[in-house]
Amino acid sequence: MVKIKINDQNLYAREGENILKLALKEGIDIPHLCYHEIFEEPYGACRLCIVEVIKDDERFITTSCTLQAQNGLEILTQSPEVVKHRKILLELYLAQAPNAENIKKLAEKYGIEKSRFPKRAFVTDHLNGKCILCGLCIRVCGEVMKAGVINYIGRGPSTKINTPFFEENPDCLGCLACVNICPTEAVSAEEVENRKILKSWSETKVKMKECKNCGSLFTTYPLWEKTKSLLMEMDTELEELCPNCKRELLIKKLTKNLPLPKPY
Amino acid sequence: MKIRSLEDLEEIAHRGIQKIKGEKIRIAVGLGTCGIATGADYVYTYFENAIKDLTERVFLTKVGCFGYCSEEPLVKVTIPGKPLTILSKVNPEETEEILRAVLSGEIPDKKALCKIEEWNHITEYMVYGKGLANIPSYSDLPFFRGQLKLVLRNAGLINPEDLEEYIAIGGYKSLHKALNMKPEEVIEEVKRAGLRGRGGAGFPTGLKWEITAKNESDEKYVICNADEGDPGAYMNRNELESDPHAVIEGMIIGGYAIGAKEGIIYIRAEYPLAIKRIETAIKQAREYGLLGENIFGSNFSFDIKIVKGAGAFVCGEETAMIASIEGKTGRPRPRPPFPAEKGLWGKPTSINNVETWCNIPIILAMGGERFSKVGKENNAGTKVFSLVGEVKRIGLVEVPLGTKLKTIVHDIGGGSPSGLKVKAVQIGGPSGGCIPEEGFDTPIDYESLRDLGTIMGSGGMVVMSEKTSMVETALFFIGFTSEESCGKCTPCREGLKQMLHILHKILSRRGSEEDLKLLEELSMTIQTTSLCGLGKTAPNPVLTTLRYFREEYEGLINDGKD
Ligand SMILES: Cc1cc2nc3c(=O)[nH]c(=O)nc-3n(C[C@H](O)[C@H](O)[C@H](O)COP(=O)(O)O)c2cc1C
Ligand code: SF4
Ligand code: SF4
Ligand code: FES
């Protein structure tokens, strides 16, 4: 264990422990948009998680999601220097994603009402003028779901996120991990008839799976394919049922041959 | 033939010497990209046709660039026993006349730029001969007087496509020497030399190697960073085109020192000639057993492969380069872990610039101690700069570190060609800054340049005269970095876009004092919070012009008011 200090708080940490993770666990608020604990490696894209490190006579700014606990580490999360840069970053975000409510709220917290930078001209894009290019949707789709449906297109200021060639991508699982992880609620999806439509990702459509028994659309077809369990393989009757019908059938099957409890 | 010993090396050196200063007249045409751009390939073809029946007496060959680009095409003529002479601005039509003179033992005076009686290749000393009193000596020309050619010691003098010529001037002797030392001793020698990386940041090379060597792993890599992308910079291109074996030799020595079996040269695809030459050099080195299994009969094996970049400036950044080699998109990742710890395929990797690698055989030949005496304390050795822009004499200039800026601009470069006042020098490309005339007394070293708000960078040096607008210059560089930003992190991607917007506004005379203030604030945030070096240094052109030429910004703002 090593001793560190965040603002006025003395803390113990494992050597090498991620400082942002630790701070959040301790209830210390550090704004962050591209960090998520499901990923092992920090990404370092949003730069909002900056903190000021005090080391001997030196002071410098760095991102807390890439900072590792070391004995004697001392950091400030809201020093004037940190706040100054964070405010500029928030102004940039406001201009980039004028429709993102979370960003507006965060900016308000820092006393920013209006960005000094001009807003982006088109806010009716496929991500509803809300995307701040944090990369979380790409990473969750590729690294966690192993689907790799979307990626960056282009570079620099013209960077976009979408499917290859802006075409429907048949690899999509319809899991909506991207929708759920997005910090600004930029990704939109809807269910129409028996299909999920990932509106943000070139209207990619994913077929739903119907329960053989009750007819409810209980999951998407590719997800169902992916998650067929061993149990279902042993008993194909269970295979095409929604969780409710599956549970009922299972109970029925399991209790059928059981001797009824004897009355005393 | 496979080279196994020093004797084998000497046997080949002997063959090479016959080509460099043998019994035949040697005509060597400078065929670097710069030479070819001015028609040197036609000059070569004309000579080729003219000597068809004279091959018994004349040996025609290709060499790289000698650095004096504004005098291209350059032709070097060596008549046995006489000094090597450099002819400048040679036209294809003049080849016959030149040939006629040379065959009768004469050098056409009016074409002669200078002569070289003897030459220090560092790894070998070459004596050509005396005479030709009418022709000035190499060291009498202002362009060459202040220079010290270590890295460029072979450029333009030997055929880069002929391993035998490289061996003739002492090539691969440093490798032989290194293989007879312990890897730790090689690293010690590089540390003693005090060499700092020539790719921009100036990190001590010996230390980088030591860290990479100490990280245990079954596999390690060395990478040569040849992604040179700064506008106006072409040092690395020339080094690869003119002396590819020096890079290869350096990499083999580095591989041995850190325990790597594989080297990769990451080179931008826009350098087709450099790629061709380095490919040829690798092939030849393999044929002679200098690459491959059991080099020099030792139990050290090493090979090099080439990876071509796809035109993204950011891939010059080391973590983006590694991603690119691994087949991923070229986007930087946070450091640590540094490549020395977790580099290519997650293995310890030492990435060094082309020119850094070129210095390695020199250090082994001179000894670290002697090398460290060249240049300035803590800034050992030389640096190659590409001197371009509003300057009379254009070309590649190699000077000891610590040389004053004015020596390069005025003494070597000869100041502005138009008689206009030189106003500033832009150093370090898009990551660098503009230094005003008042700063020309500054010695060129890593620290002094940093104090002026710029960086050494890889060696681009663009001279600007009083007619150049500094605000437009800043706009040009921000436009470049914004376009080349990978787009991963917000300050760089969004911030540079907004800077560009403000600069446009100021230039179209719609700017205000608030815009200037915002420009400054934004610059500081981009510099402080960007993920990689591209963003961290991108505001430098704006910050330095604001620091030294603020009145130009203010002038534009005030112009708009009335
Ligand atoms: C945007 C960017 C571009 C770079 N381009 C180059 C380049 O073209 N050549 C190079 O050697 N280093 C370049 N670098 C520096 C490399 O990341 C790295 O520091 C260097 O190759 C290390 O070699 P050295 O220690 O020999 O200097 C670049 C860095 C950044 C941030
Ligand atoms: S859509 Fe959301 S998760 Fe994806 S990059 Fe944009 S802001 Fe991040
Ligand atoms: S600073 Fe620019 S180039 Fe570097 S990671 Fe950030 S966006 Fe990419
Ligand atoms: S959370 Fe650290 S950079 Fe985004």
PDB file of N, CA, C and O in Angstrom, chain A residues 42-47 50 61 66 85 88-89 92-93 95-96 116-118 132-133 152 154-157 159, chain B residues 312 331 334 482-491 493-494 497-498 501 518 521-522 524-525 528-531:
ATOM      1  N   PRO A  42      -6.682   2.830 -19.874  1.00  0.00           N
ATOM      2  CA  PRO A  42      -7.285   4.154 -20.030  1.00  0.00           C
ATOM      3  C   PRO A  42      -7.128   4.622 -21.471  1.00  0.00           C
ATOM      4  O   PRO A  42      -6.237   4.174 -22.184  1.00  0.00           O
ATOM      5  N   TYR A  43      -7.999   5.506 -21.893  1.00  0.00           N
ATOM      6  CA  TYR A  43      -8.030   5.916 -23.298  1.00  0.00           C
ATOM      7  C   TYR A  43      -7.448   7.313 -23.495  1.00  0.00           C
ATOM      8  O   TYR A  43      -6.770   7.594 -24.470  1.00  0.00           O
ATOM      9  N   GLY A  44      -7.750   8.194 -22.555  1.00  0.00           N
ATOM     10  CA  GLY A  44      -7.134   9.518 -22.585  1.00  0.00           C
ATOM     11  C   GLY A  44      -7.609  10.443 -23.683  1.00  0.00           C
ATOM     12  O   GLY A  44      -6.822  11.205 -24.234  1.00  0.00           O
ATOM     13  N   ALA A  45      -8.872  10.404 -24.031  1.00  0.00           N
ATOM     14  CA  ALA A  45      -9.338  11.227 -25.145  1.00  0.00           C
ATOM     15  C   ALA A  45     -10.061  12.506 -24.707  1.00  0.00           C
ATOM     16  O   ALA A  45      -9.905  13.542 -25.328  1.00  0.00           O
ATOM     17  N   CYS A  46     -10.863  12.441 -23.640  1.00  0.00           N
ATOM     18  CA  CYS A  46     -11.728  13.593 -23.339  1.00  0.00           C
ATOM     19  C   CYS A  46     -11.004  14.708 -22.588  1.00  0.00           C
ATOM     20  O   CYS A  46     -11.407  15.857 -22.642  1.00  0.00           O
ATOM     21  N   ARG A  47      -9.962  14.363 -21.875  1.00  0.00           N
ATOM     22  CA  ARG A  47      -9.084  15.299 -21.163  1.00  0.00           C
ATOM     23  C   ARG A  47      -9.784  16.077 -20.042  1.00  0.00           C
ATOM     24  O   ARG A  47      -9.188  16.971 -19.454  1.00  0.00           O
ATOM     25  N   ILE A  50      -8.501  15.978 -16.029  1.00  0.00           N
ATOM     26  CA  ILE A  50      -7.203  16.528 -15.631  1.00  0.00           C
ATOM     27  C   ILE A  50      -7.164  16.901 -14.141  1.00  0.00           C
ATOM     28  O   ILE A  50      -8.160  17.307 -13.562  1.00  0.00           O
ATOM     29  N   ILE A  61       0.038  19.506 -14.979  1.00  0.00           N
ATOM     30  CA  ILE A  61      -1.319  19.019 -15.248  1.00  0.00           C
ATOM     31  C   ILE A  61      -1.229  17.697 -15.997  1.00  0.00           C
ATOM     32  O   ILE A  61      -0.457  17.566 -16.938  1.00  0.00           O
ATOM     33  N   THR A  66      -4.991   8.337 -16.437  1.00  0.00           N
ATOM     34  CA  THR A  66      -3.739   7.690 -16.838  1.00  0.00           C
ATOM     35  C   THR A  66      -2.706   7.772 -15.723  1.00  0.00           C
ATOM     36  O   THR A  66      -1.559   7.386 -15.898  1.00  0.00           O
ATOM     37  N   HIS A  85      -8.386  25.276 -17.377  1.00  0.00           N
ATOM     38  CA  HIS A  85      -8.338  24.457 -18.594  1.00  0.00           C
ATOM     39  C   HIS A  85      -9.624  23.665 -18.803  1.00  0.00           C
ATOM     40  O   HIS A  85     -10.105  23.515 -19.925  1.00  0.00           O
ATOM     41  N   ILE A  88     -12.210  25.795 -20.482  1.00  0.00           N
ATOM     42  CA  ILE A  88     -12.008  25.934 -21.936  1.00  0.00           C
ATOM     43  C   ILE A  88     -12.448  24.662 -22.646  1.00  0.00           C
ATOM     44  O   ILE A  88     -13.115  24.693 -23.697  1.00  0.00           O
ATOM     45  N   LEU A  89     -12.103  23.521 -22.063  1.00  0.00           N
ATOM     46  CA  LEU A  89     -12.519  22.260 -22.685  1.00  0.00           C
ATOM     47  C   LEU A  89     -14.044  22.183 -22.754  1.00  0.00           C
ATOM     48  O   LEU A  89     -14.611  21.768 -23.770  1.00  0.00           O
ATOM     49  N   LEU A  92     -15.320  24.176 -25.500  1.00  0.00           N
ATOM     50  CA  LEU A  92     -15.135  23.470 -26.775  1.00  0.00           C
ATOM     51  C   LEU A  92     -16.223  22.415 -26.964  1.00  0.00           C
ATOM     52  O   LEU A  92     -16.761  22.245 -28.063  1.00  0.00           O
ATOM     53  N   TYR A  93     -16.540  21.711 -25.889  1.00  0.00           N
ATOM     54  CA  TYR A  93     -17.590  20.689 -25.970  1.00  0.00           C
ATOM     55  C   TYR A  93     -18.955  21.299 -26.293  1.00  0.00           C
ATOM     56  O   TYR A  93     -19.722  20.736 -27.061  1.00  0.00           O
ATOM     57  N   ALA A  95     -19.548  23.879 -27.995  1.00  0.00           N
ATOM     58  CA  ALA A  95     -19.594  24.243 -29.409  1.00  0.00           C
ATOM     59  C   ALA A  95     -19.713  23.004 -30.283  1.00  0.00           C
ATOM     60  O   ALA A  95     -20.377  23.012 -31.313  1.00  0.00           O
ATOM     61  N   GLN A  96     -19.076  21.937 -29.833  1.00  0.00           N
ATOM     62  CA  GLN A  96     -19.072  20.714 -30.638  1.00  0.00           C
ATOM     63  C   GLN A  96     -20.406  19.965 -30.553  1.00  0.00           C
ATOM     64  O   GLN A  96     -20.892  19.434 -31.549  1.00  0.00           O
ATOM     65  N   ARG A 116     -17.707  30.651 -25.826  1.00  0.00           N
ATOM     66  CA  ARG A 116     -17.223  31.751 -26.665  1.00  0.00           C
ATOM     67  C   ARG A 116     -16.913  31.279 -28.089  1.00  0.00           C
ATOM     68  O   ARG A 116     -16.594  32.055 -28.970  1.00  0.00           O
ATOM     69  N   PHE A 117     -16.954  29.971 -28.284  1.00  0.00           N
ATOM     70  CA  PHE A 117     -16.671  29.448 -29.626  1.00  0.00           C
ATOM     71  C   PHE A 117     -17.968  29.248 -30.394  1.00  0.00           C
ATOM     72  O   PHE A 117     -18.975  28.865 -29.827  1.00  0.00           O
ATOM     73  N   PRO A 118     -17.909  29.484 -31.704  1.00  0.00           N
ATOM     74  CA  PRO A 118     -19.137  29.298 -32.490  1.00  0.00           C
ATOM     75  C   PRO A 118     -19.547  27.830 -32.534  1.00  0.00           C
ATOM     76  O   PRO A 118     -18.709  26.945 -32.620  1.00  0.00           O
ATOM     77  N   ILE A 132     -19.542  13.714 -28.570  1.00  0.00           N
ATOM     78  CA  ILE A 132     -18.308  14.434 -28.255  1.00  0.00           C
ATOM     79  C   ILE A 132     -17.087  13.570 -28.589  1.00  0.00           C
ATOM     80  O   ILE A 132     -15.976  13.835 -28.149  1.00  0.00           O
ATOM     81  N   LEU A 133     -17.286  12.525 -29.352  1.00  0.00           N
ATOM     82  CA  LEU A 133     -16.212  11.663 -29.844  1.00  0.00           C
ATOM     83  C   LEU A 133     -15.338  11.079 -28.726  1.00  0.00           C
ATOM     84  O   LEU A 133     -14.119  11.051 -28.835  1.00  0.00           O
ATOM     85  N   TYR A 152     -14.098   5.014 -36.081  1.00  0.00           N
ATOM     86  CA  TYR A 152     -13.848   6.371 -36.538  1.00  0.00           C
ATOM     87  C   TYR A 152     -13.755   6.381 -38.047  1.00  0.00           C
ATOM     88  O   TYR A 152     -13.248   5.445 -38.660  1.00  0.00           O
ATOM     89  N   GLY A 154     -12.367   9.119 -41.000  1.00  0.00           N
ATOM     90  CA  GLY A 154     -11.673  10.396 -41.163  1.00  0.00           C
ATOM     91  C   GLY A 154     -10.816  10.717 -39.957  1.00  0.00           C
ATOM     92  O   GLY A 154     -10.685   9.908 -39.041  1.00  0.00           O
ATOM     93  N   ARG A 155     -10.216  11.891 -39.974  1.00  0.00           N
ATOM     94  CA  ARG A 155      -9.392  12.269 -38.835  1.00  0.00           C
ATOM     95  C   ARG A 155      -9.508  13.766 -38.588  1.00  0.00           C
ATOM     96  O   ARG A 155     -10.170  14.486 -39.347  1.00  0.00           O
ATOM     97  N   GLY A 156      -8.866  14.209 -37.529  1.00  0.00           N
ATOM     98  CA  GLY A 156      -8.871  15.624 -37.190  1.00  0.00           C
ATOM     99  C   GLY A 156     -10.284  16.134 -36.994  1.00  0.00           C
ATOM    100  O   GLY A 156     -11.167  15.406 -36.535  1.00  0.00           O
ATOM    101  N   PRO A 157     -10.533  17.387 -37.377  1.00  0.00           N
ATOM    102  CA  PRO A 157     -11.838  17.988 -37.124  1.00  0.00           C
ATOM    103  C   PRO A 157     -12.972  17.318 -37.900  1.00  0.00           C
ATOM    104  O   PRO A 157     -14.135  17.514 -37.587  1.00  0.00           O
ATOM    105  N   THR A 159     -13.432  14.101 -38.053  1.00  0.00           N
ATOM    106  CA  THR A 159     -13.659  12.751 -37.533  1.00  0.00           C
ATOM    107  C   THR A 159     -15.147  12.491 -37.296  1.00  0.00           C
ATOM    108  O   THR A 159     -15.855  13.334 -36.751  1.00  0.00           O
TER     109      THR A 159
ATOM    110  N   ALA B 312       0.053   9.890 -42.977  1.00  0.00           N
ATOM    111  CA  ALA B 312      -0.453  10.625 -41.824  1.00  0.00           C
ATOM    112  C   ALA B 312       0.722  11.148 -41.000  1.00  0.00           C
ATOM    113  O   ALA B 312       1.556  10.381 -40.554  1.00  0.00           O
ATOM    114  N   ARG B 331      -3.341   6.188 -34.202  1.00  0.00           N
ATOM    115  CA  ARG B 331      -3.760   7.122 -33.152  1.00  0.00           C
ATOM    116  C   ARG B 331      -2.876   6.912 -31.955  1.00  0.00           C
ATOM    117  O   ARG B 331      -2.681   5.776 -31.530  1.00  0.00           O
ATOM    118  N   PRO B 334      -2.003   6.886 -24.535  1.00  0.00           N
ATOM    119  CA  PRO B 334      -1.304   7.532 -23.418  1.00  0.00           C
ATOM    120  C   PRO B 334       0.006   6.813 -23.084  1.00  0.00           C
ATOM    121  O   PRO B 334       0.109   5.601 -23.225  1.00  0.00           O
ATOM    122  N   SER B 482      -4.109  21.093 -37.677  1.00  0.00           N
ATOM    123  CA  SER B 482      -5.519  20.768 -37.520  1.00  0.00           C
ATOM    124  C   SER B 482      -5.898  19.642 -38.479  1.00  0.00           C
ATOM    125  O   SER B 482      -6.564  18.684 -38.104  1.00  0.00           O
ATOM    126  N   GLU B 483      -5.431  19.751 -39.697  1.00  0.00           N
ATOM    127  CA  GLU B 483      -5.731  18.730 -40.686  1.00  0.00           C
ATOM    128  C   GLU B 483      -5.079  17.396 -40.327  1.00  0.00           C
ATOM    129  O   GLU B 483      -5.619  16.338 -40.589  1.00  0.00           O
ATOM    130  N   GLU B 484      -3.898  17.465 -39.734  1.00  0.00           N
ATOM    131  CA  GLU B 484      -3.159  16.243 -39.435  1.00  0.00           C
ATOM    132  C   GLU B 484      -3.463  15.689 -38.042  1.00  0.00           C
ATOM    133  O   GLU B 484      -2.961  14.633 -37.672  1.00  0.00           O
ATOM    134  N   SER B 485      -4.232  16.414 -37.254  1.00  0.00           N
ATOM    135  CA  SER B 485      -4.623  15.904 -35.943  1.00  0.00           C
ATOM    136  C   SER B 485      -5.331  14.569 -36.137  1.00  0.00           C
ATOM    137  O   SER B 485      -6.103  14.410 -37.068  1.00  0.00           O
ATOM    138  N   CYS B 486      -5.049  13.623 -35.258  1.00  0.00           N
ATOM    139  CA  CYS B 486      -5.697  12.323 -35.456  1.00  0.00           C
ATOM    140  C   CYS B 486      -7.154  12.373 -35.070  1.00  0.00           C
ATOM    141  O   CYS B 486      -7.939  11.526 -35.456  1.00  0.00           O
ATOM    142  N   GLY B 487      -7.511  13.373 -34.266  1.00  0.00           N
ATOM    143  CA  GLY B 487      -8.912  13.514 -33.890  1.00  0.00           C
ATOM    144  C   GLY B 487      -9.297  12.787 -32.618  1.00  0.00           C
ATOM    145  O   GLY B 487     -10.459  12.761 -32.250  1.00  0.00           O
ATOM    146  N   LYS B 488      -8.317  12.199 -31.959  1.00  0.00           N
ATOM    147  CA  LYS B 488      -8.676  11.428 -30.762  1.00  0.00           C
ATOM    148  C   LYS B 488      -9.020  12.304 -29.563  1.00  0.00           C
ATOM    149  O   LYS B 488     -10.020  12.093 -28.895  1.00  0.00           O
ATOM    150  N   CYS B 489      -8.184  13.305 -29.289  1.00  0.00           N
ATOM    151  CA  CYS B 489      -8.460  14.072 -28.073  1.00  0.00           C
ATOM    152  C   CYS B 489      -9.025  15.461 -28.390  1.00  0.00           C
ATOM    153  O   CYS B 489      -8.719  16.070 -29.405  1.00  0.00           O
ATOM    154  N   THR B 490      -9.841  15.928 -27.482  1.00  0.00           N
ATOM    155  CA  THR B 490     -10.640  17.128 -27.723  1.00  0.00           C
ATOM    156  C   THR B 490      -9.848  18.424 -27.890  1.00  0.00           C
ATOM    157  O   THR B 490     -10.134  19.188 -28.811  1.00  0.00           O
ATOM    158  N   PRO B 491      -8.877  18.718 -27.010  1.00  0.00           N
ATOM    159  CA  PRO B 491      -8.197  20.012 -27.172  1.00  0.00           C
ATOM    160  C   PRO B 491      -7.576  20.153 -28.551  1.00  0.00           C
ATOM    161  O   PRO B 491      -7.676  21.229 -29.164  1.00  0.00           O
ATOM    162  N   ARG B 493      -8.272  18.290 -31.448  1.00  0.00           N
ATOM    163  CA  ARG B 493      -9.255  18.201 -32.540  1.00  0.00           C
ATOM    164  C   ARG B 493     -10.152  19.434 -32.606  1.00  0.00           C
ATOM    165  O   ARG B 493     -10.270  20.071 -33.651  1.00  0.00           O
ATOM    166  N   GLU B 494     -10.770  19.775 -31.467  1.00  0.00           N
ATOM    167  CA  GLU B 494     -11.720  20.897 -31.459  1.00  0.00           C
ATOM    168  C   GLU B 494     -10.993  22.225 -31.294  1.00  0.00           C
ATOM    169  O   GLU B 494     -11.373  23.232 -31.892  1.00  0.00           O
ATOM    170  N   LYS B 497      -9.259  23.562 -34.451  1.00  0.00           N
ATOM    171  CA  LYS B 497     -10.297  24.010 -35.378  1.00  0.00           C
ATOM    172  C   LYS B 497     -10.741  25.431 -35.004  1.00  0.00           C
ATOM    173  O   LYS B 497     -10.877  26.299 -35.865  1.00  0.00           O
ATOM    174  N   GLN B 498     -10.935  25.658 -33.707  1.00  0.00           N
ATOM    175  CA  GLN B 498     -11.380  26.983 -33.257  1.00  0.00           C
ATOM    176  C   GLN B 498     -10.266  28.026 -33.418  1.00  0.00           C
ATOM    177  O   GLN B 498     -10.530  29.184 -33.730  1.00  0.00           O
ATOM    178  N   HIS B 501     -10.281  29.151 -36.875  1.00  0.00           N
ATOM    179  CA  HIS B 501     -11.407  30.044 -37.061  1.00  0.00           C
ATOM    180  C   HIS B 501     -11.059  31.472 -36.603  1.00  0.00           C
ATOM    181  O   HIS B 501     -11.314  32.446 -37.321  1.00  0.00           O
ATOM    182  N   LEU B 518      -8.696  35.154 -26.318  1.00  0.00           N
ATOM    183  CA  LEU B 518      -9.213  33.786 -26.424  1.00  0.00           C
ATOM    184  C   LEU B 518      -8.188  32.879 -27.115  1.00  0.00           C
ATOM    185  O   LEU B 518      -7.974  31.738 -26.726  1.00  0.00           O
ATOM    186  N   GLU B 521      -5.614  32.014 -24.525  1.00  0.00           N
ATOM    187  CA  GLU B 521      -6.130  31.055 -23.542  1.00  0.00           C
ATOM    188  C   GLU B 521      -6.240  29.661 -24.150  1.00  0.00           C
ATOM    189  O   GLU B 521      -5.831  28.669 -23.558  1.00  0.00           O
ATOM    190  N   LEU B 522      -6.794  29.636 -25.349  1.00  0.00           N
ATOM    191  CA  LEU B 522      -6.987  28.362 -26.035  1.00  0.00           C
ATOM    192  C   LEU B 522      -5.640  27.682 -26.295  1.00  0.00           C
ATOM    193  O   LEU B 522      -5.487  26.476 -26.077  1.00  0.00           O
ATOM    194  N   MET B 524      -2.944  27.891 -24.572  1.00  0.00           N
ATOM    195  CA  MET B 524      -2.415  27.330 -23.336  1.00  0.00           C
ATOM    196  C   MET B 524      -3.103  26.009 -22.997  1.00  0.00           C
ATOM    197  O   MET B 524      -2.472  25.056 -22.577  1.00  0.00           O
ATOM    198  N   THR B 525      -4.425  25.974 -23.206  1.00  0.00           N
ATOM    199  CA  THR B 525      -5.156  24.743 -22.886  1.00  0.00           C
ATOM    200  C   THR B 525      -4.766  23.602 -23.825  1.00  0.00           C
ATOM    201  O   THR B 525      -4.566  22.473 -23.395  1.00  0.00           O
ATOM    202  N   THR B 528      -1.363  22.390 -22.784  1.00  0.00           N
ATOM    203  CA  THR B 528      -1.298  21.711 -21.494  1.00  0.00           C
ATOM    204  C   THR B 528      -2.061  20.396 -21.477  1.00  0.00           C
ATOM    205  O   THR B 528      -1.682  19.473 -20.780  1.00  0.00           O
ATOM    206  N   THR B 529      -3.155  20.316 -22.223  1.00  0.00           N
ATOM    207  CA  THR B 529      -4.032  19.166 -21.997  1.00  0.00           C
ATOM    208  C   THR B 529      -4.084  18.153 -23.138  1.00  0.00           C
ATOM    209  O   THR B 529      -4.756  17.135 -23.011  1.00  0.00           O
ATOM    210  N   SER B 530      -3.382  18.396 -24.242  1.00  0.00           N
ATOM    211  CA  SER B 530      -3.461  17.430 -25.340  1.00  0.00           C
ATOM    212  C   SER B 530      -2.783  16.120 -24.966  1.00  0.00           C
ATOM    213  O   SER B 530      -1.897  16.079 -24.121  1.00  0.00           O
ATOM    214  N   LEU B 531      -3.222  15.080 -25.642  1.00  0.00           N
ATOM    215  CA  LEU B 531      -2.703  13.748 -25.340  1.00  0.00           C
ATOM    216  C   LEU B 531      -1.287  13.541 -25.865  1.00  0.00           C
ATOM    217  O   LEU B 531      -0.433  13.001 -25.192  1.00  0.00           O
TER     218      LEU B 531
END
